[in-house]
């Protein structure tokens, strides 16, 4: 993804056109974002505009389902409060959401061990059986065997690294573990450091529900290694309570897979390549260390 950016003037014009009562609030650029570019709007809101080919569809899913789920979630989320419709000014949907106060974890890592219980409580609340019409993803919540090529490609990002052997061993154990046999479960789908918010060293919010889907909860449970401080994964699974050994093995495999891909995106940022996110590499390397320990 090229780091294409919209200008504030477009956002202001869209607000004046469709939500004029919000149009004169202070508007500030926000760093980060992948599929969507974001601005802070006044003290309590944010505006998100899609900027990748897949983003409008993901945004529609978030607009439809996050308001349904947010009421049962114990952490702040960017619940849509206004919807922007395609117009002559902008051909895609866009959203005004609640602002979640704090810093993304790729800039301010979680340091407090009690975040393990907070994350477990959030995922236990989210991980309920999904309805038949819930979104499905080709790359999240699916059997790991369906995406094994992604692991081999990801290993190239850590060629010669001491974690290569442990990562491969964890991956093979995850592939060998029994597949998820339960009903499809609601998933965030993209729990990594840039998509959670931290205040005072602990988890304070979860953002970017564009990959919201249904399937195997192991995808989300990878957050035990992707997000939490070293040595707290067991504490997380004790608090989550319902993950068996096979699910934990798959979750660890997901953690290694996700960390490898995030390292690749971070490395692209470090090297100045389009679409790279330099703050993602240190966070992902730390996650791979935790998963491989």
Backbone as a ProteinNet text record, in pm:
[ID]
protein_1_A
[PRIMARY]
XXXXXXXXXXXXXXXXXXXXXXXXXXXXXXXXXXXXXXXXXXXXXXXXXXXXXXXXXXXXXXXXXXXXXXXXXXXXXXXXXXXXXXXXXXXXXXXXXXXXXXXXXXXXXXXXXXXXXXXXXXXXXXXXXXXXXXXXXXXXXXXXXXXXXXXXXXXXXXXXXXXXXXXXXXXXXXXXXXXXXXXXXXXXXXXXXXXXXXXXXXXXXXXXXXXXXXXXXXXXXXXXXXXXXXXXXXXXXXXXXXXXXXXXXXXXXXXXXXXXXXXXXXXXXXXXXXXXXXXXXXXXXXXXXXXXX
[TERTIARY]
84.2	0	87.4	67.5	135.4	74.8	158.7	112	38.7	-71.1	-154.5	-231	-237.2	-304.7	-403.3	-522.9	-621.5	-589.8	-639	-616.6	-734.2	-705.8	-809.8	-926.4	-895.8	-1001.5	-1112.6	-1075.3	-1176.2	-1264.8	-1204.4	-1281.6	-1378.3	-1330	-1414.4	-1532.2	-1504.8	-1611.1	-1713.2	-1667.7	-1759.6	-1849	-1790.6	-1869.8	-1973.1	-1932.8	-2027.1	-2142.1	-2110.4	-2211.2	-2311.3	-2262.8	-2350.3	-2375.6	-2283.1	-2300.1	-2257	-2332.1	-2287.4	-2274.7	-2345.6	-2333.1	-2196.3	-2120.8	-1986.6	-1876.3	-1913	-1816	-1716.7	-1752.2	-1661.4	-1580.1	-1591.6	-1508	-1361.7	-1271.5	-1128.7	-1095.9	-1012.9	-975	-823.3	-775.3	-630.4	-589.7	-476.5	-422.9	-381.7	-395	-354.4	-260.2	-145.9	-52.1	-108.2	-59.2	-98.1	-210.9	-270.4	-376.6	-321.4	-396.8	-356.4	-461.3	-575.4	-681.7	-752.4	-752	-822.6	-727.4	-749.5	-681.7	-774.8	-716.1	-797.7	-758.5	-858.4	-839.7	-914	-864.2	-938.7	-1029.9	-1154.2	-1255.4	-1308.1	-1272.5	-1311.8	-1248.8	-1299.4	-1237.6	-1277.6	-1389.3	-1446.8	-1470.7	-1440	-1475.8	-1354.1	-1371.7	-1270.4	-1341.3	-1271.8	-1322.4	-1229.1	-1288.7	-1209.5	-1254.6	-1157.2	-1182.1	-1104.3	-1170	-1099.8	-1002.8	-886.7	-787.1	-723.7	-775.4	-732.5	-853.6	-827.5	-936.5	-1035.6	-985.2	-1073.8	-1140	-1092.1	-1132.5	-1281.3	-1345.8	-1488	-1574	-1544.8	-1621.7	-1596.5	-1470.8	-1440	-1509.4	-1512.2	-1576.3	-1726.5	-1789	-1931.6	-1957.6	-1868.7	-1884.3	-1873.2	-1777.1	-1761.1	-1883.1	-1935.3	-2053.6	-2174.2	-2185.8	-2300.8	-2290.8	-2171.9	-2162.7	-2106.3	-2015.4	-1957	-2061.8	-2161	-2264.4	-2342	-2355.4	-2425.4	-2345.3	-2212.7	-2125.9	-2073.8	-2059.8	-1987.1	-2048.5	-2180.2	-2244.6	-2202.5	-2156.6	-2115.3	-1964.8	-1890.8	-1745.3	-1699.8	-1607.3	-1569	-1460.5	-1420.9	-1321.7	-1377.6	-1331.4	-1374.6	-1338	-1428.5	-1406.8	-1452.6	-1406.8	-1444.7	-1582	-1684.8	-1819.7	-1860.9	-1911	-1959.7	-2077.7	-2071.2	-2182.6	-2250.3	-2181.1	-2238	-2178.9	-2255.9	-2209.6	-2210.2	-2099.6	-2092	-2121.9	-2208.2	-2245.2	-2167.3	-2148.1	-2081.3	-2150.5	-2070.5	-2124.8	-2034.3	-2070.2	-1986.8	-1849.8	-1842.3	-1715.6	-1623.1	-1682.6	-1603.1	-1685.2	-1629.4	-1709.9	-1736.2	-1680.9	-1697.1	-1764.5	-1807.3	-1856.3	-1742	-1774.4	-1677	-1750.3	-1677.9	-1739	-1689.3	-1779	-1742.7	-1761.5	-1656.5	-1659	-1626.2	-1645.9	-1595.4	-1442.7	-1379.1	-1234	-1198.7	-1095.2	-1047.9	-917.1	-918.9	-807.8	-691.3	-569.1	-447.9	-353.5	-249.9	-150.9	-155.2	-139	-130.5	-10.9	-26	75.7	206.8	206.6	334.3	416.7	353.9	425.5	441.2	352.7	356.1	317.9	413.8	381.8	312.5	231.9	171.4	281.5	288	392.2	335.5	208.1	153.1	99.4	142	94.8	-56.4	-121.3	-266.3	-343.1	-274.1	-339.2	-381.7	-318	-356.4	-502.4	-544.5	-684.1	-777.3	-731.4	-814.3	-839.3	-733.3	-747.2	-833.7	-814.4	-894.9	-1042.2	-1072.2	-1210.8	-1272.7	-1194.4	-1244.6	-1276.1	-1183.3	-1204.4	-1313	-1324.4	-1433.2	-1568.6	-1577.9	-1703.1	-1730.9	-1626.8	-1643.3	-1669.9	-1600	-1600.3	-1727.4	-1836.2	-1964.2	-1997.9	-2088.6	-2124.4	-2178.6	-2127	-2165.8	-2285.9	-2369.7	-2483.8	-2438	-2526.1	-2491.9	-2451.1	-2506.6	-2475.6	-2350.3	-2280	-2156.5	-2052.5	-1965.5	-1862.8	-1768.3	-1714	-1606.8	-1487.2	-1369.2	-1245.8	-1168	-1099.4	-1015.5	-884.7	-849.7	-718.3	-723.8	-841.5	-854.6	-961.3	-936.6	-1035.2	-1044.5	-952	-954.9	-852.5	-860.8	-756.3	-619.8	-517.9	-385.1	-333.2	-375.9	-330.8	-370	-476.1	-523	-431.9	-346.1	-261.5	-114.7	-76.7	60.3	163.8	128.4	224.8	267.4	176.8	209.6	319.3	326.1	432.4	567.8	574.5	701.8	751.1	658.7	697	744.7	677.4	713.8	850.9	891	1022.8	1136	1112.4	1217	1254.1	1160.3	1187.6	1282.9	1303	1393	1502.7	1539.5	1640.2	1767.5	1813.7	1933	1909.6	1788	1754.8	1748.7	1783.4	1780.7	1640.8	1539.2	1401.1	1346.9	1425.1	1374.2	1335.7	1425	1397.4	1277.8	1274.7	1157.6	1027.7	1032.9	911.7	859	948.3	905.9	847.3	908.7	859.2	719.2	699.7	568	463.9	503.1	411.2	369.4	466.3	434	343.2	364.8	276.5	135.6	127.7	-4	-77.9	-5.9	-66.9	-115.9	-41.6	-76.6	-189.1	-217.9	-321.5	-459	-552.2	-688	-748.2	-821	-882.4	-999.1	-1038.9	-1155.6	-1279.8	-1351.8	-1469.8	-1598.9	-1587.7	-1706.5	-1773.2	-1881.5	-1949.1	-1857.3	-1874.1	-1794.5	-1818.3	-1709.6	-1710.2	-1678.3	-1740.1	-1704.1	-1555.6	-1485.4	-1343.4	-1317.9	-1224.8	-1174.8	-1099.8	-1014.5	-947.5	-813	-779.3	-655.4	-594.1	-583.8	-530	-377.1	-321.3	-177.4	-152.2	-24.3	11.2	-49.2	-66.9	-120	-270.3	-335.8	-481.9	-535.3	-449	-495.5	-438.9	-510.5	-475.9	-430.1	-324.3	-260.6	-264.2	-296.4	-281.4	-222.2	-124.9	-61.8	-12.8	38.4	99.5	4.3	-123.9	-217.9	-314.4	-383.7	-478.1	-596.1	-624.6	-729.9	-832.3	-815.9	-912.3	-869.8	-963.4	-936.9	-998.1	-920.2	-964.4	-956.4	-995.6	-988.2	-1052.3	-1183.9	-1260.1	-1292.5	-1214	-1241.2	-1232.8	-1149.1	-1136	-1228.6	-1326.6	-1424.2	-1482.8	-1479.1	-1526	-1560.9	-1589	-1623.2	-1535.3	-1513.7	-1430.5	-1365.4	-1242.6	-1165.8	-1110.8	-1144.7	-1095.7	-944.7	-874.1	-727.9	-664.4	-727.6	-673.5	-657.1	-760.4	-754.4	-668.2	-668.8	-594.5	-444.3	-399.6	-258.6	-214.4	-310.6	-278.3	-208.1	-218.7	-146.1	3.3	56.1	198.4	220.7	126.7	145.4	140.7	65.8	38.6	91	87.3	108.6	255.8	292.7	432.3	479.5	610.1	670.5	628.4	596.7	565.2	422	333.9	195.6	95.2	142.2	49	-30.2	36.6	-35.3	-141.7	-107.9	-205	-325.5	-299.6	-407.8	-499.3	-441.8	-525.9	-599.1	-538.4	-610.5	-733.6	-720.6	-833	-937.9	-892.5	-986.2	-1068.2	-1006.8	-1069.4	-1109.5	-1151.8	-1215.8	-1127.9	-998.8	-911.5	-844.7	-865	-799.1	-658.4	-584.5	-444.7	-433	-525.1	-519.2	-540.2	-634.9	-660.4	-539.9	-476.6	-357.5	-243.4	-227.8	-124.1	-150.3	-274.9	-308.2	-286.4	-323.9	-306.5	-159.3	-73	69.9	121.4	68.6	103.7	59.1	-62.7	-111.2	-19.8	26.6	112.2	241.3	301	424.4	398	290.5	256.3	234.1	152.5	123.1	248.8	331.5	454.3	545.4	557.8	643.8	594.7	464.7	411.2	425.2	405.6	419.4	564.6	658.5	800.4	828.3	769.5	788.9	739.4	620.7	566.6	653.9	699.9	786.8	920	975.4	1103	1089.2	977.8	954.7	955.2	897.8	900.1	1040.2	1118.4	1256.2	1339.3	1308.7	1383.6	1324.6	1216.9	1157	1074.3	1026.3	945.8	799.8	723.7	582.5	502.7	415.4	327.7	390.3	517.7	583.5	546.1	555.6	523.8	641.5	734.7	857.6	834.5	729	705.4	654.8	614.3	562.5	674.7	793.7	899.6	946.1	980.3	1021.7	912	787.1	677	660.9	673.4	654.9	772.8	893.3	1009.1	999.3	953.1	933.1	825.9	720.7	614.7	667.8	750.5	807.2	897.1	973.3	1056.2	968.4	858	769.7	708.3	662.2	600.2	699.8	825.3	927.3	996.4	974.7	1046.6	1009.6
-120.4	0	125.1	213.8	343.6	430.4	515.4	601.6	721.8	695.2	801	869.7	1002.1	1076.2	1176	1179.2	1281.3	1407.4	1520.5	1647.3	1679.4	1758	1798.7	1869.7	1942.5	2018.1	1925.6	1806.6	1711.5	1667.2	1638.3	1594.6	1704.1	1825.3	1939.1	1954.1	1939.6	1951.8	1839.5	1718.3	1605.9	1628.1	1677.5	1704.3	1813.9	1919.1	2028.2	1979.6	1884.8	1835	1741	1652.6	1547.3	1557.2	1616.7	1628.2	1768.3	1870.6	2009.4	2047.3	1979.5	2012.8	1976.7	1893.6	1855.2	1927.1	2003.4	2051.1	2152.5	2225.3	2328.5	2283.9	2158.1	2107.2	2102.5	2111.5	2105.3	1972.9	1977.3	1859.8	1845.9	1728.5	1707.7	1578.3	1581.3	1460.3	1359.8	1231.6	1122.4	1031.3	999	906.7	765.1	681.7	541.3	514.9	396.4	354.8	279.4	184	104.2	119.8	55.9	65.9	200.8	265.3	392.7	499.8	623.2	737.9	798.9	847.5	893.1	1034.7	1107.2	1238.4	1240.5	1315.8	1339.1	1459.5	1446.1	1549.2	1594.3	1717.6	1764	1675.8	1680.2	1602.9	1456	1419.1	1287.2	1202.8	1255	1185.7	1169	1083.8	1065.5	1047.5	1079	1056.5	956.7	857.8	757.7	754	769	759.6	641.5	555	440.5	484.4	416.9	454.7	333.8	213.2	96.3	37.5	-51.2	-108.4	-184.9	-254.3	-336.9	-258	-137.8	-64.9	-31.1	13.4	47.3	-69.8	-190.3	-307	-336.5	-324.3	-346.5	-242.7	-118.8	-12.6	-38.1	-88.3	-121.2	-230.1	-328.6	-433.4	-378.8	-289.7	-227.4	-142.5	-68.6	14.2	-70.8	-188.1	-274.6	-347.5	-402.4	-498.9	-443.4	-344.1	-296.4	-236.6	-159.3	-112.1	-226.2	-339.5	-454.9	-516	-519.4	-589.1	-500.1	-371.3	-283.8	-278.9	-290.9	-279.5	-385.1	-499.9	-606.1	-608.9	-519.1	-520.7	-429.4	-477.9	-403.4	-298.7	-272.5	-169.4	-73.7	51.5	145.7	97.3	121.3	88.2	206.1	213.9	326.3	304.7	308.3	281.4	389.5	351.1	452.6	530.6	663.1	747.4	818.5	833.2	887.9	810.6	799.6	731	831.4	833	913.4	826.5	875.2	799.5	850.2	763.9	809.6	931.5	1022.1	1147.4	1197.8	1311.8	1372	1412.3	1437.2	1476	1357.9	1240.6	1123	999	908.5	802.1	682.5	683.8	569.3	611.2	510.3	537.9	584.7	651.8	694.7	702	719.9	706.6	812.8	857.4	932.3	836.2	819.3	723.2	791.9	718	761.3	756.7	854.6	855.9	772.6	687.2	606.6	667.9	718.3	797.2	707.9	748.4	676.2	667.3	581.7	564.2	421	400.1	263.1	189.3	58.8	-20.9	-29.2	-2.3	-1.3	121	219.3	338.4	341.7	274.8	270	128.5	36.1	-104.5	-125.3	-229.9	-271.9	-323.9	-274.6	-315.8	-379.6	-359.9	-409.2	-550.9	-643.6	-782	-796.2	-703.8	-718.9	-694.7	-646.8	-635.2	-771.2	-879.4	-1014.1	-1041.3	-1003.1	-1021.6	-930.9	-808.9	-714.9	-765.9	-813.1	-866.1	-991.6	-1078.5	-1201.1	-1167.4	-1068.8	-1028.5	-971.8	-893.6	-837.7	-948.7	-1043.2	-1148.1	-1246.3	-1272.8	-1359.6	-1297.2	-1165.2	-1096.1	-1095.4	-1080.7	-1078.1	-1216.8	-1316	-1449.6	-1527.7	-1480.4	-1550.3	-1604.7	-1701	-1759.9	-1652.7	-1653.6	-1552.9	-1601.9	-1510.6	-1550.5	-1596	-1664.1	-1718.3	-1609	-1487.2	-1379.1	-1300.2	-1341.4	-1272.8	-1283.9	-1184.8	-1191.6	-1309.6	-1359.9	-1458.8	-1401.5	-1447.5	-1396.7	-1512.4	-1489.5	-1596.1	-1615.4	-1520.4	-1525.6	-1515.1	-1505.3	-1496.6	-1596.6	-1663.6	-1756.9	-1886.8	-1908.7	-2027.2	-2129.4	-2255.8	-2353.4	-2305.3	-2323.6	-2275	-2341.6	-2464.9	-2533.7	-2457.4	-2377.6	-2303.2	-2186.4	-2146.9	-2029.5	-2061.7	-2189.1	-2229.2	-2158.1	-2121.2	-2049.4	-1918.4	-1856.8	-1730.3	-1744.5	-1859.9	-1881.7	-1892.6	-1971	-1985.9	-1851.8	-1770.8	-1637.9	-1549.6	-1560.5	-1478.7	-1511.2	-1638.7	-1677.4	-1603.5	-1561.8	-1489.1	-1358.6	-1303.6	-1176.6	-1191.3	-1315.7	-1334.6	-1435.2	-1442.7	-1539.3	-1524.4	-1635.8	-1634.4	-1595.7	-1557.6	-1517.6	-1640.1	-1620.9	-1732.2	-1786.1	-1706.9	-1751.4	-1834.5	-1852.6	-1924.4	-2067.4	-2138.4	-2276.9	-2289.5	-2215.8	-2221.6	-2183.2	-2083	-2042.1	-2155.8	-2223.7	-2334.8	-2448	-2476.3	-2583	-2549.9	-2425.4	-2382.4	-2393.6	-2353.2	-2358.8	-2502.9	-2594.3	-2734.5	-2793.5	-2758	-2805.2	-2749.2	-2624.2	-2563.4	-2632.8	-2663.5	-2733.9	-2872.6	-2936.4	-3072.2	-3075	-2962.9	-2959.2	-2980.4	-3042.9	-3057.7	-2922.1	-2919.6	-2795.6	-2757.7	-2631.1	-2582	-2657.5	-2717.2	-2797.2	-2732.7	-2618.1	-2551.1	-2463.7	-2399.1	-2303.4	-2184.3	-2115.1	-1993.9	-1889.1	-1831.1	-1735.1	-1596.3	-1492.6	-1355.7	-1330.7	-1270.3	-1238.9	-1092.9	-1030.9	-900.5	-917.6	-1018.6	-1055	-989.8	-883.3	-810.9	-750.3	-831.1	-781.5	-781.3	-666.8	-647.3	-509.1	-475.7	-361.3	-229.7	-210.6	-83.6	-71.9	-182.1	-182.7	-193.4	-171.7	-159.6	-31.9	22.4	150.8	128.6	200.8	184.2	316.4	309	421.7	368.3	438.9	401	256.9	213	81.1	-35.1	-8.6	-120.6	-100.9	-206.3	-204.6	-115.2	-17	80.8	93.3	19.6	26.6	-63.3	-97.4	-179.3	-107.8	-93.1	-16.7	-101.7	-42.2	-101.2	-239.3	-240.1	-364	-396.4	-346.2	-371.2	-517.4	-596.3	-738.5	-824	-761.9	-835.5	-949.5	-1070.8	-1186.9	-1296.6	-1415.7	-1528.1	-1647.1	-1733.7	-1850.9	-1900.5	-1949.3	-2009.9	-1900.6	-1904.1	-1798.6	-1794.9	-1899.7	-1900.5	-1780.9	-1731.9	-1614.1	-1498.4	-1468.8	-1358.6	-1392.6	-1517.6	-1556.2	-1544.5	-1529.8	-1500.7	-1372.6	-1287.7	-1161.6	-1183.9	-1303.7	-1333.1	-1309.8	-1334.4	-1311.3	-1183.9	-1147.8	-1028.6	-899.8	-900.7	-776.1	-771.1	-882.1	-879.3	-888.5	-841.1	-849.2	-993.5	-1010.7	-1144.1	-1213.6	-1340.4	-1421.3	-1413.6	-1348.5	-1332.9	-1413	-1490.7	-1567.3	-1667.7	-1736.5	-1833.8	-1764.4	-1649.2	-1572	-1534.8	-1498.7	-1466	-1586.3	-1702.5	-1819.3	-1869.4	-1853.6	-1888.2	-1800	-1672.2	-1580.8	-1603	-1638.1	-1662.1	-1789.8	-1890	-2010.9	-2118	-2084.4	-2185.3	-2233.2	-2202.3	-2247.8	-2379	-2484.1	-2611.7	-2611.6	-2720.9	-2725.6	-2709.3	-2767	-2754.9	-2610	-2541.4	-2401.5	-2315.3	-2341.6	-2264.5	-2290.2	-2414.4	-2444.9	-2371.7	-2370.5	-2296.7	-2147.3	-2096.1	-1953.7	-1913.3	-1998.6	-1967.6	-1970	-2065	-2065.5	-1938.8	-1893.3	-1765.8	-1651.2	-1653.7	-1545.2	-1537.8	-1652.6	-1655.6	-1606.4	-1655.7	-1614.3	-1463.4	-1410.8	-1266.8	-1185.1	-1228.8	-1154.8	-1146.4	-1256.6	-1256	-1154.6	-1153.3	-1059.9	-914.2	-892.5	-756.9	-710.5	-803.4	-770.3	-724.4	-794.1	-755.9	-615.6	-582.7	-447.6	-344.1	-377.9	-287.1	-267.1	-375	-364.2	-274.8	-287.3	-199	-52.8	-25.5	110.7	157.6	71.3	105.9	134.5	63.9	81.1	188.2	254.6	362.8	317.7	193.8	142.1	180.1	188.5	227	131.1	188.5	107.3	52.4	79.3	28.1	106.3	39.1	99.7	74	168.8	140.8	105.5	158.1	125.8	-16.8	-81.8	-217.7	-320.7	-293.4	-394.9	-424.5	-324.4	-358.3	-430.3	-386	-451.7	-595.6	-620.8	-756.6	-846.2	-791.7	-874.2	-912.5	-819	-852.8	-960.2	-952.5	-1053.7	-1189.8	-1192.7	-1320	-1380	-1295.9	-1343.1	-1407.8	-1341.5	-1395.8	-1529	-1534.8	-1658.1	-1772.2	-1738.4	-1841.9	-1886.3	-1814.3	-1843.4	-1981.6
0	0	0	-95.1	-93.6	15.2	73.9	182.7	123.7	57.6	0.6	113.7	107.6	213.9	155.9	214.5	182	262.5	214.2	283.4	375.8	478.4	573.2	504.5	397.6	329.4	279.5	234.9	188.5	304.8	418.1	534.7	578.2	582.2	622	523.9	395.1	295.2	309.5	337	355	476.7	584.6	704.8	678	611.7	581.7	494.5	405.1	312.9	380.7	470	523.7	674.2	747.9	893.7	938	895.7	917.4	1063.8	1153.7	1296.3	1352.3	1279.3	1323.8	1246.5	1146.9	1048.6	1102.2	1207.5	1257.8	1378.9	1418.2	1527	1482.5	1579.8	1547.8	1480.6	1377.1	1299.5	1302.8	1344.6	1358.2	1289.1	1219.4	1156.7	1263.7	1230.9	1319.4	1242.1	1301.2	1236.8	1240.2	1147.9	1147.6	1051.2	1066.6	976.8	857	810.2	694.5	584.8	604.2	503.9	507	623.9	639.3	691.8	648.1	706.7	811	921.6	1033.5	1076.3	1121.7	1183.1	1315.6	1409.8	1532.7	1511	1554	1532.3	1668.2	1706.7	1838.9	1945	2069.6	2177.6	2179.8	2118.1	2142.2	2018.4	1899.3	1776.2	1684.9	1584.5	1480.3	1347.6	1239.2	1103.9	1035.7	966.5	894.5	749.2	658.1	514.5	458.1	379.2	320.6	211.8	206	105.3	35.9	59.8	-16.7	-87.6	-181.3	-261.1	-174.4	-74.2	8.8	121.1	147.3	267.3	274	165.3	178.3	226.7	176.2	219.2	367.5	410.6	552.1	639.3	591.2	667.4	680.3	573.6	579.3	683.2	688.9	789.5	930.3	951.5	1082.5	1117.8	1019.5	1044.2	1083.6	1024	1049.8	1182.7	1211.4	1321.4	1451.2	1445.3	1570.9	1664.6	1617.2	1710.3	1776	1707.3	1764.2	1877.8	1862.5	1957.6	2070	2043.5	2135.8	2274.9	2284.6	2414.7	2514.4	2465.8	2557.9	2581.6	2515.8	2526.9	2640.7	2724.7	2844.6	2824.3	2699.7	2670.6	2566.5	2566.6	2463.8	2323.8	2227.8	2087.8	2001.9	1878.4	1791.1	1726.9	1808.9	1760.5	1661.1	1543.8	1449.2	1507.2	1497.5	1542.2	1424.4	1313.5	1189.9	1073	966.8	845.7	731.9	659.1	538.5	417.2	331.2	211.6	89.4	-11	-133.2	-192.9	-247.6	-301.6	-412.7	-467.5	-570.9	-516.2	-385.6	-323.3	-300.2	-270.1	-233.6	-267.9	-345	-405.5	-313.1	-192.8	-103.4	27.8	104.3	238	327.5	437.1	537.7	670.9	779.7	911.1	1007.5	1094.1	1215	1332	1412.3	1523	1655.1	1762.1	1892.1	1890.4	1952	1968.6	2091.2	2079.2	2191.2	2240.1	2361.3	2416	2455.6	2416.3	2452.7	2334.6	2347.4	2241.3	2189.9	2058.9	2008.6	2069.5	2083	2150.3	2073	1942.3	1870.3	1907.3	1971.8	2018	2169.4	2239.8	2386.8	2429.6	2436.5	2463.2	2597.9	2603.8	2730.6	2821.6	2943.4	3038.4	3165.4	3194.3	3321	3305.5	3392.9	3383.5	3396.9	3469.5	3486.6	3356.6	3252.7	3122.5	3069	3116.9	3073.5	3107.1	3226.8	3265.7	3189	3160.4	3084.5	2943.3	2878	2742.2	2742	2839.9	2848	2865.1	2948.1	2968.5	2842.2	2768.8	2643.3	2543.5	2527.3	2427.9	2471	2599.1	2644.8	2612.7	2624.9	2593.8	2443.9	2363.1	2217.9	2161.6	2214.1	2154.7	2186.9	2131.3	2139.7	2000.7	1995.3	1866.5	1772.3	1650.6	1551.3	1471.5	1425.9	1342.8	1204.6	1134.6	1002.7	904.5	921.9	827.7	866.4	969.7	1008.7	897.2	883.2	779.1	801.1	691.6	698.1	622.9	660	600.6	539.9	427.7	371.9	445.8	535.1	601.1	752.3	812.3	958.1	1002.5	1114.7	1166.9	1089.9	997.3	911.3	960.9	914.5	948.7	899.7	981.9	945	818.3	792.9	671.6	545.7	553.6	436.4	401.9	495.3	471.6	500.2	483.9	517.8	430.8	308.1	223.4	287.7	360.6	426.3	528.8	593.8	691.9	623	516.3	445.6	391.8	341	293.1	407.8	522.4	637	692.9	685.9	737.4	668.2	544.7	471.7	541.6	620.4	687.3	805	853.8	968.8	935.1	808.1	764.5	847	906.2	989.1	1133	1166.9	1303.8	1394.7	1522.9	1618.6	1641	1608.9	1630.6	1514.6	1409.2	1292.3	1327.4	1395.1	1433.2	1526.1	1638.4	1726.4	1656.8	1569	1498.7	1411.9	1340.9	1256	1340.2	1455.1	1543.3	1595.5	1638.4	1687.6	1576.9	1455.7	1342.3	1311.3	1312	1282.4	1389.5	1515.1	1622.5	1604.7	1561.1	1539.4	1425.1	1317.3	1205.3	1246.6	1336.8	1379	1481.6	1544.3	1647.7	1584	1655.4	1602.2	1566.7	1455.4	1409.1	1499.3	1491.4	1565.1	1518.2	1613.1	1579.4	1627.5	1692.6	1745.1	1640.2	1683.1	1595.2	1568.1	1454.5	1429.2	1538.1	1584.8	1695.4	1639.1	1697.8	1659.1	1687.3	1591.6	1605.4	1569.6	1641.8	1597.2	1466	1459.7	1336.2	1311.1	1384.3	1353.4	1479.3	1583	1710	1706.1	1674.2	1683.9	1743.4	1758.8	1841.9	1794.7	1664.9	1615.8	1634.8	1672.6	1681.7	1824	1921.2	2059.9	2119.4	2215.7	2275.8	2420.2	2456.7	2587.7	2663.8	2790.4	2882.7	3012.3	3066.7	3194	3192.4	3076.5	3067.1	3050.8	3043	3031.7	2916.1	2881.5	2770	2804.8	2717	2747	2635	2526.7	2417.3	2303.6	2218	2099.6	1979.9	1873.2	1756.9	1630.2	1518.6	1385.2	1378.1	1369.8	1358	1211.8	1118.7	978.1	939.1	1010.3	981.1	1066.9	1131.1	1210.8	1128.4	1184.4	1110.2	1209.6	1158	1244.5	1210.2	1309.3	1285	1412	1398.7	1507.1	1599.7	1729.4	1819.2	1834.4	1790.8	1802.8	1733.7	1626.9	1558	1654.9	1731.4	1828	1948.6	1989.8	2110.3	2089.8	1965.9	1940.4	2008.8	2045.7	2113.9	2247	2304.1	2428	2411.7	2291.5	2263.8	2184.1	2098.4	2015.2	2095.8	2208.4	2280.4	2422.3	2492.4	2637.9	2675.1	2794.6	2838.1	2849.2	2840.7	2849.4	2979	2966.9	3084	3131	3056.5	3103.1	3020.4	2923	2839.6	2922.4	3015.1	3098.3	3183	3234.1	3312.8	3227	3101.6	3009	2987.3	2956.8	2927.5	3052.1	3168.8	3292.8	3309.5	3275.9	3290.6	3181.6	3060.9	2949.9	2974.7	3032.7	3088.1	2987.7	2867.4	2782.4	2666	2665	2557.3	2596.1	2515.2	2542.9	2483.4	2503.5	2459.1	2308.1	2232.9	2086.8	2042.7	2107.1	2072.4	2105.9	2220.3	2257.7	2159	2114	2015.8	1884.7	1840.9	1718	1737.9	1854.8	1882.8	1876.6	1929	1925.3	1781.7	1702	1559.9	1490.1	1520.2	1464.7	1507.8	1633.7	1682.6	1602.8	1574.5	1496.4	1354.1	1293.2	1157.2	1148.8	1241	1238.7	1264.5	1360.1	1391.3	1269.3	1195.3	1076.3	973.6	948.7	849.9	897.1	1026.2	1079.8	1075	1096	1081.2	938.5	840.9	701.3	671.5	722.8	702.8	773.2	893.4	966.6	898.4	845.7	774.6	652.3	580.7	466.3	509.9	627.4	678.8	710.3	773.2	807.9	684.3	575.8	451.8	361.4	408.9	331.7	214.2	216.5	105.9	124.1	13.4	23.7	112.6	193.7	276.9	403.3	424	543.6	668.1	782.8	912.3	1006.7	1017.8	1093.2	1239	1301	1442.6	1462.3	1353.1	1367	1386.3	1332.8	1338	1480	1563.2	1700.1	1778.5	1762	1832.8	1788.5	1658.2	1605.9	1641.7	1641.6	1682	1829.2	1912	2052.6	2068.1	1987.3	1991.8	1949.9	1845.4	1801.4	1909.4	1977.6	2090.5	2197.7	2231.4	2335.6	2292.9	2167.5	2119.4	2108.5	2078.8	2057.3	2185.3	2292.9	2418.3	2470.2
[MASK]
+++++++++++++++++++++++++++++++++++++++++++++++++++++++++++++++++++++++++++++++++++++++++++++++++++++++++++++++++++++++++++++++++++++++++++++++++++++++++++++++++++++++++++++++++++++++++++++++++++++++++++++++++++++++++++++++++++++++++++++++++++++++++++++++++++++++++++++++++++++++++++++++++++++

